[in-house]
mmCIF file of C-alpha atoms and ligand atoms in Angstrom:
data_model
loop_
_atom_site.group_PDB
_atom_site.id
_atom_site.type_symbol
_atom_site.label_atom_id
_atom_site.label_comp_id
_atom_site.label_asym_id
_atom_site.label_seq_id
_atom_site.Cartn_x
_atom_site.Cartn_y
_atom_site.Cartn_z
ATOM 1 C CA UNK W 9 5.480 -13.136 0.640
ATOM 2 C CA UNK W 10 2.821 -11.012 2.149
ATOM 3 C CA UNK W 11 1.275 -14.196 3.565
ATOM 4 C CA UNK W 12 4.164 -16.382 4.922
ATOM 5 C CA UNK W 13 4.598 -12.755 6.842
ATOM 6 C CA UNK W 14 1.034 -13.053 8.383
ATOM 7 C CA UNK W 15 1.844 -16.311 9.438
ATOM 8 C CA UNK W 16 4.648 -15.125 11.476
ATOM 9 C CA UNK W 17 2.679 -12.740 13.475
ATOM 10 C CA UNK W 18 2.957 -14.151 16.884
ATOM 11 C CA UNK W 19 6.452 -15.086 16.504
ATOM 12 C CA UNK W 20 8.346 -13.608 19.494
ATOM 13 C CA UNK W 21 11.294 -12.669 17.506
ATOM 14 C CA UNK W 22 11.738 -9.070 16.356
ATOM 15 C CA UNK W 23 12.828 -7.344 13.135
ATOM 16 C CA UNK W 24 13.422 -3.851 12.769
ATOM 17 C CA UNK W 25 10.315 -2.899 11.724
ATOM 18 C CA UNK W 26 8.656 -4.610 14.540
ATOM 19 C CA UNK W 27 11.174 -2.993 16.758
ATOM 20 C CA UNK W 28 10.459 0.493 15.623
ATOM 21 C CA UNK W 29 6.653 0.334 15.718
ATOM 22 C CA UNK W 30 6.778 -0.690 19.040
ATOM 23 C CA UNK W 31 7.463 2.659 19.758
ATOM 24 C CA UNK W 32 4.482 4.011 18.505
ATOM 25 C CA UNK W 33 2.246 5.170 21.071
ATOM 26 C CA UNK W 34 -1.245 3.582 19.470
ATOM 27 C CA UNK W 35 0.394 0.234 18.889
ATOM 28 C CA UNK W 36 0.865 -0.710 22.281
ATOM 29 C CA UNK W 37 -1.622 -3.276 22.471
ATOM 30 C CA UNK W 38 0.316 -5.136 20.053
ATOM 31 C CA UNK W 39 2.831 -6.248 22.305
ATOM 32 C CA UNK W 40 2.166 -9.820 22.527
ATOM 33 C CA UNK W 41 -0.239 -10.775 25.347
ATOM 34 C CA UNK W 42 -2.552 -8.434 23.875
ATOM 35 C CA UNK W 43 -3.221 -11.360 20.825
ATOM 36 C CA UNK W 44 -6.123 -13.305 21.163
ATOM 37 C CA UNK W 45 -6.217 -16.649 20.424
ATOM 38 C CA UNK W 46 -9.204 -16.702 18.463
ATOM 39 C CA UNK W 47 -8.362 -13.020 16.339
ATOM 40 C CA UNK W 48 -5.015 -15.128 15.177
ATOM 41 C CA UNK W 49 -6.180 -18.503 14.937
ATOM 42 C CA UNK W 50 -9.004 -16.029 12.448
ATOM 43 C CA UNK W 51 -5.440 -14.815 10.125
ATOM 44 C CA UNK W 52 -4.199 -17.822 10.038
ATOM 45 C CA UNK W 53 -7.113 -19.345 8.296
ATOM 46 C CA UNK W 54 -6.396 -16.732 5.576
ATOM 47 C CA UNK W 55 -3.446 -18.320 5.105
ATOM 48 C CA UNK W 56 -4.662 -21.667 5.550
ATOM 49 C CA UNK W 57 -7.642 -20.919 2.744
ATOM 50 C CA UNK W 58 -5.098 -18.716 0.587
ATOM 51 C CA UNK W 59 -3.878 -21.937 -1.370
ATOM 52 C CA UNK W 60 -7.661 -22.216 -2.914
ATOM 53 C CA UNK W 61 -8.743 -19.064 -2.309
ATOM 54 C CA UNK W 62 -6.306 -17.100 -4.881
ATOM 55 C CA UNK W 63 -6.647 -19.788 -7.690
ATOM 56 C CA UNK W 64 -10.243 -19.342 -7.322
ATOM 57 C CA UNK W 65 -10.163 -15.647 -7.387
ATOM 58 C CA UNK W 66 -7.886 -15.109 -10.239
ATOM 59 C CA UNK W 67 -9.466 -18.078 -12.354
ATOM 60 C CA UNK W 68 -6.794 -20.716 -12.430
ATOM 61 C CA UNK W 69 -8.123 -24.105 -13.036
ATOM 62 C CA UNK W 70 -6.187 -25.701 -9.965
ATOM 63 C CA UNK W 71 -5.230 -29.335 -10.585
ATOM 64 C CA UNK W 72 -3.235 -30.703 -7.389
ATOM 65 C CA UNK W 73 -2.569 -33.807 -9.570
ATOM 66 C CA UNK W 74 -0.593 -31.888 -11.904
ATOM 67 C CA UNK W 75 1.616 -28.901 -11.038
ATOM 68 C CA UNK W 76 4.322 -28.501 -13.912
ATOM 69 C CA UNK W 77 7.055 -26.058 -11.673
ATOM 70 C CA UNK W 78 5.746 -23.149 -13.622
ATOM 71 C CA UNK W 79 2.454 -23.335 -12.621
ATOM 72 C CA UNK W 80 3.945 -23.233 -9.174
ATOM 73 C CA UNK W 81 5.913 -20.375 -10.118
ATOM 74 C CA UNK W 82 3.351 -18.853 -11.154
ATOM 75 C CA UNK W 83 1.723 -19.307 -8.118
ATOM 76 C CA UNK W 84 4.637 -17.996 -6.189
ATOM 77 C CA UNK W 85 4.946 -14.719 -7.852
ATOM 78 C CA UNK W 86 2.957 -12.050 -6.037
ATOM 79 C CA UNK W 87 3.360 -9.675 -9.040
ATOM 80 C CA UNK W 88 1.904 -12.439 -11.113
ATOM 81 C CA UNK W 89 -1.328 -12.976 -8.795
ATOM 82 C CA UNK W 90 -2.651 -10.067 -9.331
ATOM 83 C CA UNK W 91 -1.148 -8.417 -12.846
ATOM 84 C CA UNK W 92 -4.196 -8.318 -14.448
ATOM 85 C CA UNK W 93 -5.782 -5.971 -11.332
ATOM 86 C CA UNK W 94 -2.476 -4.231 -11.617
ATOM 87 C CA UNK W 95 -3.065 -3.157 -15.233
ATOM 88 C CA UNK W 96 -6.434 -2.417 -14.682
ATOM 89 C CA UNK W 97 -5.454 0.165 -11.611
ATOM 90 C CA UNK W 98 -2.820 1.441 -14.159
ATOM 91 C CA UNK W 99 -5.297 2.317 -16.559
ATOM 92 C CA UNK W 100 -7.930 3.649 -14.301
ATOM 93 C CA UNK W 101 -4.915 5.907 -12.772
ATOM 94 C CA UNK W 102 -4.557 7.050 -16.073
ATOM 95 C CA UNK W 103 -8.385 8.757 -16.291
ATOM 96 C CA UNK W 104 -8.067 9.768 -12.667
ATOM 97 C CA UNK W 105 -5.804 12.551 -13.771
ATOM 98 C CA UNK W 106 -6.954 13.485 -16.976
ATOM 99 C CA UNK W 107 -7.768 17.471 -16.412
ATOM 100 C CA UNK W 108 -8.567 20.220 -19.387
ATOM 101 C CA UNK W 109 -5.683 22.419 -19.175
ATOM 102 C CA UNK W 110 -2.975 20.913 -21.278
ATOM 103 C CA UNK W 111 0.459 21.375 -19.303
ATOM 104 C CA UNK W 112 -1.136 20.071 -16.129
ATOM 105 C CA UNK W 113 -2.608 16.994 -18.188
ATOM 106 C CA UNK W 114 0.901 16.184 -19.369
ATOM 107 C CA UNK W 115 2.457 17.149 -15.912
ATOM 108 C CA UNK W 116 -0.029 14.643 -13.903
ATOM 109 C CA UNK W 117 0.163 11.970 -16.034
ATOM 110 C CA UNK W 118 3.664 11.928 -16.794
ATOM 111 C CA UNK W 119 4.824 9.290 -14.196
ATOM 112 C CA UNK W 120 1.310 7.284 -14.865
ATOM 113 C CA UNK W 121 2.055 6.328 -18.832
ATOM 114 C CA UNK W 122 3.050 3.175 -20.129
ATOM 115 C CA UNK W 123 6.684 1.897 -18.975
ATOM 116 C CA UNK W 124 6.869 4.403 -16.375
ATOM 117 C CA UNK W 125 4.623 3.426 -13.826
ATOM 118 C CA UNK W 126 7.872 2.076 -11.602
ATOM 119 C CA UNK W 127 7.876 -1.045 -10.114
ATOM 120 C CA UNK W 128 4.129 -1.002 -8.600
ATOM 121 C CA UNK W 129 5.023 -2.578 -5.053
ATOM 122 C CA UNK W 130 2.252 -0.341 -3.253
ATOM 123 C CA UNK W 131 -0.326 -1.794 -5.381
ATOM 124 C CA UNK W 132 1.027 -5.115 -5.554
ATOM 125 C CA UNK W 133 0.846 -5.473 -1.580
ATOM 126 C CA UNK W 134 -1.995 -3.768 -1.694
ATOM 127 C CA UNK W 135 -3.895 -6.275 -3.707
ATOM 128 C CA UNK W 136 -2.685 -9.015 -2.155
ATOM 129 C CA UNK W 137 -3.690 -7.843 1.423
ATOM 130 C CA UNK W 138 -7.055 -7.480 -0.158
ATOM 131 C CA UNK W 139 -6.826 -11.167 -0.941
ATOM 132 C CA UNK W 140 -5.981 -12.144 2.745
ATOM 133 C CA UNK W 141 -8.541 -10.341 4.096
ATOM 134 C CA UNK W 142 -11.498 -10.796 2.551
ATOM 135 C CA UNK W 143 -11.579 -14.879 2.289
ATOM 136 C CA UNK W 144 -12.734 -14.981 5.613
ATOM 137 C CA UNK W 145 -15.458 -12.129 6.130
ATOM 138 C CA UNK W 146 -18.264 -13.415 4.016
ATOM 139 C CA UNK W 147 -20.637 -16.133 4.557
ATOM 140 C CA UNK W 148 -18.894 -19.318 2.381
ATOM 141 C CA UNK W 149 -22.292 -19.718 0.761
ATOM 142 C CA UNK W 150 -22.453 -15.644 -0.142
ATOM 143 C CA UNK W 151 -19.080 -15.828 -1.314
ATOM 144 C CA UNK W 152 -16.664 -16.369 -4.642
ATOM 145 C CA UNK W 153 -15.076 -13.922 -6.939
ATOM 146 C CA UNK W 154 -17.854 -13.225 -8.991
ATOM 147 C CA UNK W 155 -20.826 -12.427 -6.781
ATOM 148 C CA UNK W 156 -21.510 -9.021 -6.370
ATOM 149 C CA UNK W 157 -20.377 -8.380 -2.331
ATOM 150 C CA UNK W 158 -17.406 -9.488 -3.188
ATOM 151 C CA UNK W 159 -16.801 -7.485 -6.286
ATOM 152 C CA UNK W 160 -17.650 -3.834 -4.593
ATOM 153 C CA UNK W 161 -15.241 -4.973 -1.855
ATOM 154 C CA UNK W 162 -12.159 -5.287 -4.144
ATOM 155 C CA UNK W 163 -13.262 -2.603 -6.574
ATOM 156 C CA UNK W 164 -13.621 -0.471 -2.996
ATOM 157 C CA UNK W 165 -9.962 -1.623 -2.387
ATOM 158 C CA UNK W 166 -8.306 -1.222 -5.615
ATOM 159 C CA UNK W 167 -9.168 2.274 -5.105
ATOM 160 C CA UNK W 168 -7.381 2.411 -2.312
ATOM 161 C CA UNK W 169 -3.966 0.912 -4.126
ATOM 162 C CA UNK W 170 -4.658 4.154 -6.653
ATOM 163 C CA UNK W 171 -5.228 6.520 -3.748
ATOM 164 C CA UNK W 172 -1.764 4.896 -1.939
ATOM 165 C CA UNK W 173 0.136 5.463 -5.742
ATOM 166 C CA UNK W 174 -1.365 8.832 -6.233
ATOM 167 C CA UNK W 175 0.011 10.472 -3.065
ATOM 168 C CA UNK W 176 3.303 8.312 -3.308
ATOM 169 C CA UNK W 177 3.683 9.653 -7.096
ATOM 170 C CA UNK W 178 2.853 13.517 -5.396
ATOM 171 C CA UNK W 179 5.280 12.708 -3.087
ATOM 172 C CA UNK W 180 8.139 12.095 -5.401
ATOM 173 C CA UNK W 181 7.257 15.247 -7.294
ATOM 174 C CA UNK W 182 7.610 17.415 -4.461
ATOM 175 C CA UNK W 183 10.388 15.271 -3.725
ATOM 176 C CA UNK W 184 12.204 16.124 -6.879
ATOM 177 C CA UNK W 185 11.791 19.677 -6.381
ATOM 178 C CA UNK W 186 13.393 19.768 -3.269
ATOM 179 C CA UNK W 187 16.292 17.864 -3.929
ATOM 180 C CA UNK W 188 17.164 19.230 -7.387
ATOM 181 C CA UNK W 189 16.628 15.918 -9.000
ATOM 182 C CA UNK W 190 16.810 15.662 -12.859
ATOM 183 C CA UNK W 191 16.378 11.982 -12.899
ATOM 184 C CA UNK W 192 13.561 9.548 -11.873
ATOM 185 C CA UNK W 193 12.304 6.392 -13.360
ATOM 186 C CA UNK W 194 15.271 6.698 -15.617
ATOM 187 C CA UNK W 195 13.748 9.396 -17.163
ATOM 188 C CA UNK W 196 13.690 13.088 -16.802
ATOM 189 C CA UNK W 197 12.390 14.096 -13.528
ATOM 190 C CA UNK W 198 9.204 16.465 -14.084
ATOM 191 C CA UNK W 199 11.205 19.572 -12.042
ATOM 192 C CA UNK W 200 13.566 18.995 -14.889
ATOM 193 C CA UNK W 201 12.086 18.674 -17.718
ATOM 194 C CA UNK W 202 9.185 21.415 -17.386
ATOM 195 C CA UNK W 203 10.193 23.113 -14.408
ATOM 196 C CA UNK W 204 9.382 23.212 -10.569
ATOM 197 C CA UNK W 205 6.497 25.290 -10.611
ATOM 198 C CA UNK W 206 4.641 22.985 -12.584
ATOM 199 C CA UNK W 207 6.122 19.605 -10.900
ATOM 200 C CA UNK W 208 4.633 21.154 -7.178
ATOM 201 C CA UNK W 209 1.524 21.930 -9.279
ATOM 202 C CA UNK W 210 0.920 18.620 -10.636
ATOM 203 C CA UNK W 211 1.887 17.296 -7.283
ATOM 204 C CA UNK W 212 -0.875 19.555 -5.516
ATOM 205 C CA UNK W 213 -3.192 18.013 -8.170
ATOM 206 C CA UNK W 214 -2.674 14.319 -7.676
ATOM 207 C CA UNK W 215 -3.327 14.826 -4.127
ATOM 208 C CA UNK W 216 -6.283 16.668 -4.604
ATOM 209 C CA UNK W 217 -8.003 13.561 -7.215
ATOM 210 C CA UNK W 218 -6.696 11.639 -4.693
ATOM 211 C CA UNK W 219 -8.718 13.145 -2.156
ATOM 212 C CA UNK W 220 -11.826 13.194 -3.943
ATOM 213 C CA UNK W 221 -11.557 9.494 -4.602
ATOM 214 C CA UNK W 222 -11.148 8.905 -0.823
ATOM 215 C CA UNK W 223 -14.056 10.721 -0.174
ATOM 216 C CA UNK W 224 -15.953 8.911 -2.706
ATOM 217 C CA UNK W 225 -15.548 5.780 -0.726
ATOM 218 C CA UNK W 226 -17.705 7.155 2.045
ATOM 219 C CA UNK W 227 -15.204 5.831 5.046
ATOM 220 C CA UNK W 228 -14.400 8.686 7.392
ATOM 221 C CA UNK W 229 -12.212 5.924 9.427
ATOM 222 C CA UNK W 230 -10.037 5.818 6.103
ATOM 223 C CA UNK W 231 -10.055 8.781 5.234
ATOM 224 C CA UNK W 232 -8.658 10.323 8.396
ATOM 225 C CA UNK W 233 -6.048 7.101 8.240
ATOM 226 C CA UNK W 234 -4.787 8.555 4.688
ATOM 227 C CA UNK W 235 -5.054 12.390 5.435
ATOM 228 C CA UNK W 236 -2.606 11.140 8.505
ATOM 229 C CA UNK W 237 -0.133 9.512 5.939
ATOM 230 C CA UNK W 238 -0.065 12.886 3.784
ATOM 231 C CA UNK W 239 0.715 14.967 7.057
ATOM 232 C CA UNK W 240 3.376 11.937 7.706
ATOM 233 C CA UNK W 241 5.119 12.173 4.497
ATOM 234 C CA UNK W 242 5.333 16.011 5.231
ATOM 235 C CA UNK W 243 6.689 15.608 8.732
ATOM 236 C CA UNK W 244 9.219 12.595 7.550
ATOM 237 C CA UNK W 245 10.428 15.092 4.752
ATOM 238 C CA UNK W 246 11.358 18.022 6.899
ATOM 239 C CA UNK W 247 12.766 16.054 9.586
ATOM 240 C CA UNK W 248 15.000 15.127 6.664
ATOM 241 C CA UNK W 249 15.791 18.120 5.610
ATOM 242 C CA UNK W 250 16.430 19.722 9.320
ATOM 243 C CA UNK W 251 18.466 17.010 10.800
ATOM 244 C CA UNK W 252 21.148 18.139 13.537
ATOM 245 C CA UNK W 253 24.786 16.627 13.950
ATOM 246 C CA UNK W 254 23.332 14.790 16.957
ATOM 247 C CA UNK W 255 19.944 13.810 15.850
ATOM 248 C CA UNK W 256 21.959 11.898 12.748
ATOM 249 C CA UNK W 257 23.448 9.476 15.751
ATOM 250 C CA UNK W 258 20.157 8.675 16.887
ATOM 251 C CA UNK W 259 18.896 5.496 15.658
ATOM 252 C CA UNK W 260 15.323 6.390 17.077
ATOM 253 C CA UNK W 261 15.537 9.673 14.739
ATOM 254 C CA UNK W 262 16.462 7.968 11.655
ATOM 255 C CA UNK W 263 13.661 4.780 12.252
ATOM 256 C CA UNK W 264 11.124 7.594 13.169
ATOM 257 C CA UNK W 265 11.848 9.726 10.085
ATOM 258 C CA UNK W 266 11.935 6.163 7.910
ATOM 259 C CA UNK W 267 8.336 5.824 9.232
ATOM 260 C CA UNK W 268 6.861 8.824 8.408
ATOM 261 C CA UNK W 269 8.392 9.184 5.093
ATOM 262 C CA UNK W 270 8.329 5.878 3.808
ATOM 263 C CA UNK W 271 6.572 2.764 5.932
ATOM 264 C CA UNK W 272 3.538 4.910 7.052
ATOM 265 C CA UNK W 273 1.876 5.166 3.286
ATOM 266 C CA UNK W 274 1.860 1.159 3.596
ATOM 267 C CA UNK W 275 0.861 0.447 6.782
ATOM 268 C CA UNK W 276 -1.469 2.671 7.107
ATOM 269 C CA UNK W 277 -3.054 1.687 3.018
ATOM 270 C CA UNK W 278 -2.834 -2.141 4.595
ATOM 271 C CA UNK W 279 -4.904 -0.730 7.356
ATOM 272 C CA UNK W 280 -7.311 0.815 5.259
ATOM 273 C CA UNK W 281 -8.129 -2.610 2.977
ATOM 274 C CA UNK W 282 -8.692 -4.807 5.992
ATOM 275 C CA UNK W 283 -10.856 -2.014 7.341
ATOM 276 C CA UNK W 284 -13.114 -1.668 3.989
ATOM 277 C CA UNK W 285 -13.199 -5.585 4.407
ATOM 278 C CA UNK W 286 -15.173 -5.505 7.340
ATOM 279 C CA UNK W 287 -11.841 -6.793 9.453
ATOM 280 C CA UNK W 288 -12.327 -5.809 13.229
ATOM 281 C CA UNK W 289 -9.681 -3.400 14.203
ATOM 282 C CA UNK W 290 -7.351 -5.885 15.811
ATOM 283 C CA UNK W 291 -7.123 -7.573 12.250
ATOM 284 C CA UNK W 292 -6.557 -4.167 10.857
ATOM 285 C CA UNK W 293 -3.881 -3.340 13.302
ATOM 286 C CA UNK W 294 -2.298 -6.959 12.463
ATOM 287 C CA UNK W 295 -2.598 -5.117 8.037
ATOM 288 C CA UNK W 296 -0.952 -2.061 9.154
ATOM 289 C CA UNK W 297 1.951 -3.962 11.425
ATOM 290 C CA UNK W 298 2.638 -6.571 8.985
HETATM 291 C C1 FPP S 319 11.777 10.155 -1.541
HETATM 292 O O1 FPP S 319 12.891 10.375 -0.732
HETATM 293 C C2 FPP S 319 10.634 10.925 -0.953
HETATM 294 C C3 FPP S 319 9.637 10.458 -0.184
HETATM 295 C C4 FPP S 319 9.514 9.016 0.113
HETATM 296 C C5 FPP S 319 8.579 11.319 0.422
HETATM 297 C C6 FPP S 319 8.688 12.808 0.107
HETATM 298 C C7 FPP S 319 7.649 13.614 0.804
HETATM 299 C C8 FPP S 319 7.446 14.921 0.582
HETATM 300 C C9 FPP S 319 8.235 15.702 -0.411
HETATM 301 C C10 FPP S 319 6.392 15.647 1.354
HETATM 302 C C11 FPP S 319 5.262 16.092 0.466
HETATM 303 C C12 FPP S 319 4.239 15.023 0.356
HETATM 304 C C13 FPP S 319 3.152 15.026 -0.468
HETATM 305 C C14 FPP S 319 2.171 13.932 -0.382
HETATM 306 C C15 FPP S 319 2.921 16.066 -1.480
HETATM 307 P P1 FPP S 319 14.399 10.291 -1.189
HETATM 308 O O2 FPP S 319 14.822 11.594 -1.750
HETATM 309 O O3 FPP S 319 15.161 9.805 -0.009
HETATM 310 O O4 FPP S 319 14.415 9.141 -2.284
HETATM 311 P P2 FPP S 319 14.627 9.235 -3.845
HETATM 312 O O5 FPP S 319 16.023 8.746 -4.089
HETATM 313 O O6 FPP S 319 13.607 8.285 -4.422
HETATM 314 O O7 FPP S 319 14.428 10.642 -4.278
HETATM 315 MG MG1 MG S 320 14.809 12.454 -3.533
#
């Protein structure tokens, strides 16, 4: 998915999203001219070295000779390509929020337990934009998925998919609170089943583990990207919430609002892998557009 998408980045046609970021004021020099030849001849060999590079990374024992269509299936599921990293950041979200006063234990954790977790498609792309950028920063002979480079990289990056489902999960609990909801995950919503107080509270808290985890990574460059999100999903929220009769006509409202409520947390987590991966900031601009 993720990749076929790379591959498309110098095609002239537009989709919405493409449309809509164009109007961002710090993306201009993505309009086309502005591509080098060599920066996206340098993502497509991603793609071009993804077909090894994930079976490789993940341990499959890749026989070209003999691909029974599940195997290929396999292969084709993004949520499959990286499950076992997906448990793994499930379970480390889980001790990222354990705290020693009980009601805020069971209020942080409460959308984190088993079977609740949603359907993990921040992490997911996350992961896999991990995998597209790092096959081609390292030296070929430094390189492979157990040397140690390459395992700080992705351990630096996973963090980053925790970071992106911590402040989406604060999000939603704030969320919640503000709409009245008594549903989410088709369970009780936390407002709802211990009260709003302590769903803002545990909201508050995820950001704030959040935050220390982002400083722990020692990037000021991604940490200002991420602090940006948070005052996005703020901004996105209350434009919501304070829409007039005319601004609900305005396309250019409603994609600007979609941004900062919903597509900025991506983008702007996409931005942050390529740049822990070395990527120059074209190729991270290319993460956060794509
Ligand atoms: C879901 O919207 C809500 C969001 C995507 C973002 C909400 C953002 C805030 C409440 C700002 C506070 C942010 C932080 C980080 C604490 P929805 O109501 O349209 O969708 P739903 O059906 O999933 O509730
Ligand atoms: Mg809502």
């Amino acid at each position: 998915m993720l990749f076929s998408r790379i591959s498309r980045i110098r095609s002239t046609g537009s989709n919405g999203c493409r449309w809509f970021l164009s109007h961002k004021p710090h993306l201009q020099f993505l309009n086309p001219p502005a591509y080098s030849y060599s920066s996206t001849h340098k993502v497509l060999g991603c793609r071009e070295n993804f077909s090894w590079g994930l079976p490789a990374l993940h341990g499959f024992r890749h026989n070209i000779h003999h691909q029974s269509s599940s195997l290929v299936e396999e292969q084709n599921d993004p949520f499959s390509l990286v499950a076992d990293e997906l448990s793994m950041v499930a379970n480390r979200l889980r001790l990222m929020v354990v705290t020693e006063v009980p009601k805020l234990a069971s209020a942080a954790e409460y959308f984190f337990k088993m079977g609740v977790e949603g359907k993990r498609f921040r992490p997911t792309v996350l992961l896999l934009m991990a995998t597209a950028m790092n096959i081609s920063i390292l030296e070929p002979s430094l390189r492979g998925p157990g040397d140690a480079l390459t395992k700080e990289l992705r351990a630096r990056q996973q963090r980053i998919a925790e970071i992106t489902e911590m402040i989406h999960v604060a999000s939603l609990l704030h969320d919640d609170v503000l709409d009245d909801a008594d549903t989410r995950r088709g369970i009780g919503s936390l407002n709802f089943v211990m009260g709003n107080k302590l769903a803002v509270l545990a909201g508050d808290f995820l950001l704030s583990r959040a935050c220390v985890a982002l400083a722990s990574l020692k990037n000021t460059e991604v940490v200002s990207l991420l602090a940006k999100v948070v005052e996005h999903l703020v901004t996105g929220e209350t434009m919501q919430m304070t829409t007039t009769c005319e601004q609900r006509c305005s396309m250019e409202y409603y994609m600007q609002k979609t941004y900062y409520k919903t597509a900025s947390l991506i983008s702007n987590s996409c931005k942050a892998i390529a740049l822990l991966g070395g990527q120059t900031a074209e190729v991270a601009m290319l993460a956060y557009e794509d």
